[in-house]
Coordinates of C-alpha atoms in Angstrom, one line a residue:
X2 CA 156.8 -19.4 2.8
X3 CA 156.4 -16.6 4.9
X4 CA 154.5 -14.7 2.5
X5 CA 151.7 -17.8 2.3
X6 CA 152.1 -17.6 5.9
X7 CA 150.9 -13.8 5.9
X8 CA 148.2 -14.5 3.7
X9 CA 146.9 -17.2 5.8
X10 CA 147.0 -14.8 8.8
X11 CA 145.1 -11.5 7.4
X12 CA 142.6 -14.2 6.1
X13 CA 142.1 -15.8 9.6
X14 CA 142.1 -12.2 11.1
X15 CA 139.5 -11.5 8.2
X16 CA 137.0 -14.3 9.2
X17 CA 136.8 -13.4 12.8
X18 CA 136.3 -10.0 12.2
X19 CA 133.7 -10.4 10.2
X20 CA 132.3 -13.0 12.3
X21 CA 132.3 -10.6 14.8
X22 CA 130.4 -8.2 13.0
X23 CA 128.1 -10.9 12.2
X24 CA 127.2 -11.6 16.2
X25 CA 126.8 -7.6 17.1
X26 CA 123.2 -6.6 17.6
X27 CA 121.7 -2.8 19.1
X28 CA 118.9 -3.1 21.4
X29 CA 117.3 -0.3 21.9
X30 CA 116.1 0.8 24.9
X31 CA 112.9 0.5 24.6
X32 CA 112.9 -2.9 24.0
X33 CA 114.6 -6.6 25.6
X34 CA 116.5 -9.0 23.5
X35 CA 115.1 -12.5 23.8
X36 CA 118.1 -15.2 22.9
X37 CA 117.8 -18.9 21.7
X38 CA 120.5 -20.5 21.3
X39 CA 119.8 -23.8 19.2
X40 CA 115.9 -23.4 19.8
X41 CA 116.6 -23.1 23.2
X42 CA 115.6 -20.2 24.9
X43 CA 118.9 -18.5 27.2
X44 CA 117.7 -17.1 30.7
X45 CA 119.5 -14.0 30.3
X46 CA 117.6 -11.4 29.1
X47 CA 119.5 -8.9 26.8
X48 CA 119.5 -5.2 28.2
X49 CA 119.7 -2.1 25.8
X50 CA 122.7 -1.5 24.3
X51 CA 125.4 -3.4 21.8
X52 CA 125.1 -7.2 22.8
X53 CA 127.5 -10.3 21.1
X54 CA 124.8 -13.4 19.6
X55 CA 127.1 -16.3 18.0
X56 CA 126.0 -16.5 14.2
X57 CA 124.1 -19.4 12.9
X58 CA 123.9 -20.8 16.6
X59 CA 122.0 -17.9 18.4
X60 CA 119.2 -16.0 17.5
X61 CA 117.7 -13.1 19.2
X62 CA 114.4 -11.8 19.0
X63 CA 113.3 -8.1 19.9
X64 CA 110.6 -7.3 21.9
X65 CA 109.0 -3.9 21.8
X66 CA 108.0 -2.8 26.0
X67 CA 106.2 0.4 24.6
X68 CA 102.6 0.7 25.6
X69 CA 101.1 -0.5 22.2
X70 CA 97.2 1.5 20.7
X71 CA 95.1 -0.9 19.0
X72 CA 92.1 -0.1 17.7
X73 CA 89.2 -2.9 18.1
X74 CA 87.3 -3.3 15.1
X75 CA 83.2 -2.9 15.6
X76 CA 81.2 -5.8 16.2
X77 CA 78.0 -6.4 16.1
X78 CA 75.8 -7.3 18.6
X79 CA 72.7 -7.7 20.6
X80 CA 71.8 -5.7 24.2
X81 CA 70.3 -7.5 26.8
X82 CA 67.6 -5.8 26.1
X83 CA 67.3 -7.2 22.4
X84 CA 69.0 -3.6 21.0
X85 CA 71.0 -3.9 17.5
X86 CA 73.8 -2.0 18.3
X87 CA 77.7 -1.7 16.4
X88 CA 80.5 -1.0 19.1
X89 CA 84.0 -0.4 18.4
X90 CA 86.6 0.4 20.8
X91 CA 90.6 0.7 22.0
X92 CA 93.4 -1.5 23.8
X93 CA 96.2 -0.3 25.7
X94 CA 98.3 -2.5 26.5
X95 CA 102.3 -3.2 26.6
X96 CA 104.7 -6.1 27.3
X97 CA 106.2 -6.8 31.1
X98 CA 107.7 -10.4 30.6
X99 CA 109.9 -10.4 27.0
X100 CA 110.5 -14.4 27.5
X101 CA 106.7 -15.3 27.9
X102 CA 105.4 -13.0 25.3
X103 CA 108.0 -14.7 23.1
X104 CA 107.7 -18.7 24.3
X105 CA 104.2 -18.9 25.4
X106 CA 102.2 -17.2 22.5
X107 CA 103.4 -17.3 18.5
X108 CA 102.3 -13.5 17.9
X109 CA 101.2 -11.3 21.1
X110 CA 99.5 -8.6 19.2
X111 CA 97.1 -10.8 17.5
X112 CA 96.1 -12.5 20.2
X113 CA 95.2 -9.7 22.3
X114 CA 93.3 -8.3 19.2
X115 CA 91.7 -11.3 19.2
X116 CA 90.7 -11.8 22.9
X117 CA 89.8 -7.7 22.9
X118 CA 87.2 -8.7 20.1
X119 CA 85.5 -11.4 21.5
X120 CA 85.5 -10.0 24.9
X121 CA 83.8 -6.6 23.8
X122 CA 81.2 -9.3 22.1
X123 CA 80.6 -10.5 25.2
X124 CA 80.2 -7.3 27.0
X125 CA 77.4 -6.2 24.5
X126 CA 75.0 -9.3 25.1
X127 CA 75.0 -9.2 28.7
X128 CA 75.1 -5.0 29.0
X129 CA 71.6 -3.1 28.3
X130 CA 71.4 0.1 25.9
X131 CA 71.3 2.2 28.8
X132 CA 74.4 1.2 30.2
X133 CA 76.5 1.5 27.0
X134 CA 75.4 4.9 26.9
X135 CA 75.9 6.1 30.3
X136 CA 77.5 3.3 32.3
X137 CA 80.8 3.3 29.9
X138 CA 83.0 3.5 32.7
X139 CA 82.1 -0.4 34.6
X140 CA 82.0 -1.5 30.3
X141 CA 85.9 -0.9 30.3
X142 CA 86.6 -1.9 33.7
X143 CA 84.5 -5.2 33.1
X144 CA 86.2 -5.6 29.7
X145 CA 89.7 -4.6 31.1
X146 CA 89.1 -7.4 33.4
X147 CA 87.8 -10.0 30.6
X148 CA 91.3 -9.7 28.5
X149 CA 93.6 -9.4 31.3
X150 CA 92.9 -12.9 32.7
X151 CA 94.4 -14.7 30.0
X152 CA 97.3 -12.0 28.7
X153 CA 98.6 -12.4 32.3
X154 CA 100.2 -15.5 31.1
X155 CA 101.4 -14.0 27.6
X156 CA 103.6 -11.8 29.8
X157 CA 101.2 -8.9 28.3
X158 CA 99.6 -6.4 30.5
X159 CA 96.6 -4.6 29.8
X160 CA 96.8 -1.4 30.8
X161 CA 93.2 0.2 29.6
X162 CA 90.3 -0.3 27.5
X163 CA 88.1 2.3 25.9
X164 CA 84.7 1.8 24.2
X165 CA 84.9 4.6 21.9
X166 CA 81.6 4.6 20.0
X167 CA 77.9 2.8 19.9
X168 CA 76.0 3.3 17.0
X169 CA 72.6 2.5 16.6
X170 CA 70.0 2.5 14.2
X171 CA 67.9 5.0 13.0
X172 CA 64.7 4.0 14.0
X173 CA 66.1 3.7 17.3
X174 CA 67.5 7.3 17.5
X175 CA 64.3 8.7 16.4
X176 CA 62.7 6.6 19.3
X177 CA 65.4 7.7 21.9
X178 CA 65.0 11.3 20.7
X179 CA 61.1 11.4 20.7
X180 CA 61.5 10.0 24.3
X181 CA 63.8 12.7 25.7
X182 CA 61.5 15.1 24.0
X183 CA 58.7 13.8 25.6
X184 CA 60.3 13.8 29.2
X185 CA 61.5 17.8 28.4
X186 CA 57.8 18.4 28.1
X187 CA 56.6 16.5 30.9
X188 CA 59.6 18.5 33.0
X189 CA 58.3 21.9 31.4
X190 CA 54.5 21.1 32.3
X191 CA 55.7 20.4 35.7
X192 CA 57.4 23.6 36.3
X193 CA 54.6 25.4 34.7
X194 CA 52.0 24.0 37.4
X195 CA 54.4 24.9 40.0
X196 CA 54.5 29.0 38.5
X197 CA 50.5 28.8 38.3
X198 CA 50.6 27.7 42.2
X199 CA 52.9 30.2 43.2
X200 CA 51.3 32.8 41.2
X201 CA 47.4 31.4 42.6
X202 CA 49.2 32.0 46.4
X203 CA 50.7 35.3 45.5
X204 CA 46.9 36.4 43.4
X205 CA 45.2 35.2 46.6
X206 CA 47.4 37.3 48.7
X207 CA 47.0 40.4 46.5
X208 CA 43.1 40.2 46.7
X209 CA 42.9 39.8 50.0
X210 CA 44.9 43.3 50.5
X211 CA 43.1 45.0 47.8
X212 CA 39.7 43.9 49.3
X213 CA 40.5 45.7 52.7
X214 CA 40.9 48.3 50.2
X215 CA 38.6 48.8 47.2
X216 CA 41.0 52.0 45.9
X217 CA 43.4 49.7 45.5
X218 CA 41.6 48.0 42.8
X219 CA 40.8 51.6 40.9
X220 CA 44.4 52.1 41.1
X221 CA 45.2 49.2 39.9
X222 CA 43.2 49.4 37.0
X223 CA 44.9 52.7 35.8
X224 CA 48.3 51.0 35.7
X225 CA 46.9 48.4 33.7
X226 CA 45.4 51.7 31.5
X227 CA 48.9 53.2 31.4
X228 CA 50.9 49.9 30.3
X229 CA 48.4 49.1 27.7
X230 CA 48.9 52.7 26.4
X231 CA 52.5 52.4 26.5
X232 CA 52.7 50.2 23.5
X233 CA 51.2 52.6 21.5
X234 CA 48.3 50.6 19.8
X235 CA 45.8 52.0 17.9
X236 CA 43.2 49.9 19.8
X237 CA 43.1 50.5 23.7
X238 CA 41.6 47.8 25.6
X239 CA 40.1 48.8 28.8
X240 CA 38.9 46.1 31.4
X241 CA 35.5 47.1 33.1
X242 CA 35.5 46.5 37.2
X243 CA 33.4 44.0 38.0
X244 CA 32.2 46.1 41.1
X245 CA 31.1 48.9 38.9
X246 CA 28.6 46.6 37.9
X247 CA 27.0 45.1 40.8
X248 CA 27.0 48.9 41.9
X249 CA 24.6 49.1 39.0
X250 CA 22.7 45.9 39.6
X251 CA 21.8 47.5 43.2
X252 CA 21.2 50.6 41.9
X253 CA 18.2 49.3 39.5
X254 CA 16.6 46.8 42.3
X255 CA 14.4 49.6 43.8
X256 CA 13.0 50.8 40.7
X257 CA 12.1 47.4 39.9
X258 CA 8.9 47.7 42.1
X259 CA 8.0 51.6 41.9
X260 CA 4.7 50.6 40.1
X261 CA 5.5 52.2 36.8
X262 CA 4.7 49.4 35.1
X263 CA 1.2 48.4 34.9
X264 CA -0.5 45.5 36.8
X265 CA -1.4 41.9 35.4
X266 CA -4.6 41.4 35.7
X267 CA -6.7 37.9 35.4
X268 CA -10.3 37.7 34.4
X269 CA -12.4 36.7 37.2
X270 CA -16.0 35.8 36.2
X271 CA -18.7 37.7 38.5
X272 CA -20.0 37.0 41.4
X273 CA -24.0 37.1 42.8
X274 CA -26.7 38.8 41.1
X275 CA -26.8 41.2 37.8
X276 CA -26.7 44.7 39.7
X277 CA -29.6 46.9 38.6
X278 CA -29.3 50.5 37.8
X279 CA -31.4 52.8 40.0
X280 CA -32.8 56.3 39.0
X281 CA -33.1 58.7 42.2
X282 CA -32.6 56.3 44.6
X283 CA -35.1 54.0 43.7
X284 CA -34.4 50.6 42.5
X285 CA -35.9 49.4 39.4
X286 CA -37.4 46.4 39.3
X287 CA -36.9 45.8 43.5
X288 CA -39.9 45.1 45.9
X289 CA -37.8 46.3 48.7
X290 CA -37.5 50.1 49.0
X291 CA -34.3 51.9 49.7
X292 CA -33.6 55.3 51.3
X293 CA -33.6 58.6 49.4
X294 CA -30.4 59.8 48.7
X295 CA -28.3 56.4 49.5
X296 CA -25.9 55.5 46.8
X297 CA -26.5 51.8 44.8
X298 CA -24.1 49.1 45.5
X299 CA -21.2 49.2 43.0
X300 CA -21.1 46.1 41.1
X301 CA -18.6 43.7 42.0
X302 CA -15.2 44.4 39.9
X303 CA -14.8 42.8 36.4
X304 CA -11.6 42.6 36.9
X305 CA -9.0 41.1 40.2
X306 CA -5.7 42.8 40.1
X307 CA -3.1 41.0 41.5
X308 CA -0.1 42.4 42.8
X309 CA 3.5 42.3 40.7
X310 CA 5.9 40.1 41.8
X311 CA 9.4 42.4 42.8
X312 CA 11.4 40.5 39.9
X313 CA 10.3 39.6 36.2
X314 CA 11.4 36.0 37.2
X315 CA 9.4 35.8 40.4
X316 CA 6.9 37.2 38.1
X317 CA 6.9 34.4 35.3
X318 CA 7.1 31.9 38.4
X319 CA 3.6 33.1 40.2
X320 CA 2.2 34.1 37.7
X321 CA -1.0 31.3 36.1
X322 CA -0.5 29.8 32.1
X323 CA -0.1 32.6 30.0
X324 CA -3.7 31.8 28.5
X325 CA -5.4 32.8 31.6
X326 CA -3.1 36.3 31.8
X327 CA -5.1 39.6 30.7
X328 CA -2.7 42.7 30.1
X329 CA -4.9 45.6 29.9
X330 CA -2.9 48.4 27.1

């Protein structure tokens, strides 16, 4: 009898043993241990550490307060500005209220994948391209803003939001990047016409020195002589003063009308009566008697020089049709 009464002891001592065992849980602490006890949910939250649950009447759910990374898949979308683009992006986003993330939503995580997805869908139709490229910053506070609202009340707390990359199609990349070169140009034409005014300023103030002084010019030109030479070329290019040759030009006016060259002459048809030559004063042919010893008239010219004009132009302007021009050889 006492030996059945032994048995019946170490058994008993047995069962609740090993129902202990069966009611011990670890929390770690990183997480909260969420208790219901016959579906119903127990106000107190269980801490890190060991914690006691009754087998087969509790049940205690774990619930991770670690700031959770989930990626966003890409969606697909339209700009405002009727742009294909593919955006993908990142959640941060962790648990503040165990209870609510366990009673008010059946599985957190997907539902703030979920929200994150259609919320960064939103963002892309009413966002232009410019602003996904540039303007990334408002994106993710504007996005941050969309999924927050209604994770407030799955006692989930978004902590940021990242669009990580926009792709676009190629014919829009080719578009984008003939644009920016066009706009490099237009900046490098600009600041060319800027150098070619302040160079014009700088030329203008340079002539008007060297023109107080003409040696200035001469000397000038001989350090444009010995830079040339200092490349050693074979061919030496040697720029001719323009000065030298109106010096020339002024040189040559005088001799323009020294009267070496010869007269144009026009035919003029004669004038009055046929002269008649005369033989020791005496006129032949004459009723009236002249003096011994006076000479005859001389006949009227055949010819009417007229003077040369001081230029060849002036010349070819005076001058009559070159039908009526004689030029006696």
């Amino acid at each position: 009898m006492v030996q059945v009464l032994v048995i019946a002891i170490v058994a008993v001592i047995a069962v609740c043993v090993l129902f202990a065992v069966a009611g011990v849980r670890v929390v770690r602490q990183y997480e909260r241990g969420v208790v219901l006890r016959l579906g119903r949910l127990r106000n107190e939250i269980r801490g890190p550490g060991l914690t006691m649950i009754v087998p087969g009447v509790d049940r205690l759910r774990k619930v991770n307060l670690q700031i959770v990374t989930m990626p966003v898949p890409a969606q697909d979308g339209i700009t405002r500005d009727n742009v294909t683009v593919r955006v993908d992006a990142v959640i941060y986003f962790k648990v503040i209220d165990a209870a609510s993330a366990v009673i008010q939503v059946e599985d957190y995580r997907f539902a703030v994948s979920q929200m994150a997805q259609t919320s960064l869908r939103s963002i892309i139709g009413k966002s232009d391209l410019d602003d996904l490229l540039s303007n990334r910053e408002k994106l993710n506070e504007g996005l941050e803003l969309m999924i927050d609202s209604p994770a407030v009340g799955w006692g989930v707390q978004i902590d940021r939001v990242e669009i990580k990359d926009v792709s676009l199609p190629e014919t829009m990349k080719r578009s984008m990047a003939r644009q920016a070169e066009a706009d490099r140009e237009r900046r490098a034409r600009v600041i060319n016409a800027d150098a070619e005014l302040q160079a014009s300023k700088k030329l203008a103030e340079a002539a008007g020195q060297m023109s107080a002084q003409p040696a200035a010019l001469q000397l000038r030109l001989l350090q444009t002589v010995v830079a040339v030479a200092a490349e050693k070329n074979s061919t030496l290019v040697l720029p001719f003063p323009v000065e030298l040759l109106r010096f020339l030009e002024r040189a040559q006016q005088p001799q323009a009308g020294d009267g070496q060259s010869r007269p144009v002459a026009s035919e003029a048809p004669p004038t009055g009566p046929a002269p008649t030559a005369a033989r020791n004063g005496a006129p032949h042919g004459s009723g009236t008697p002249s003096p011994q010893g006076a000479r005859p008239p001389s006949p009227p010219p055949r010819y009417a020089a007229t003077p040369r004009p001081a230029s060849p132009a002036d010349a070819d302007a005076d001058a009559p049709p070159r039908s009526d021009r004689l030029t006696r050889h």
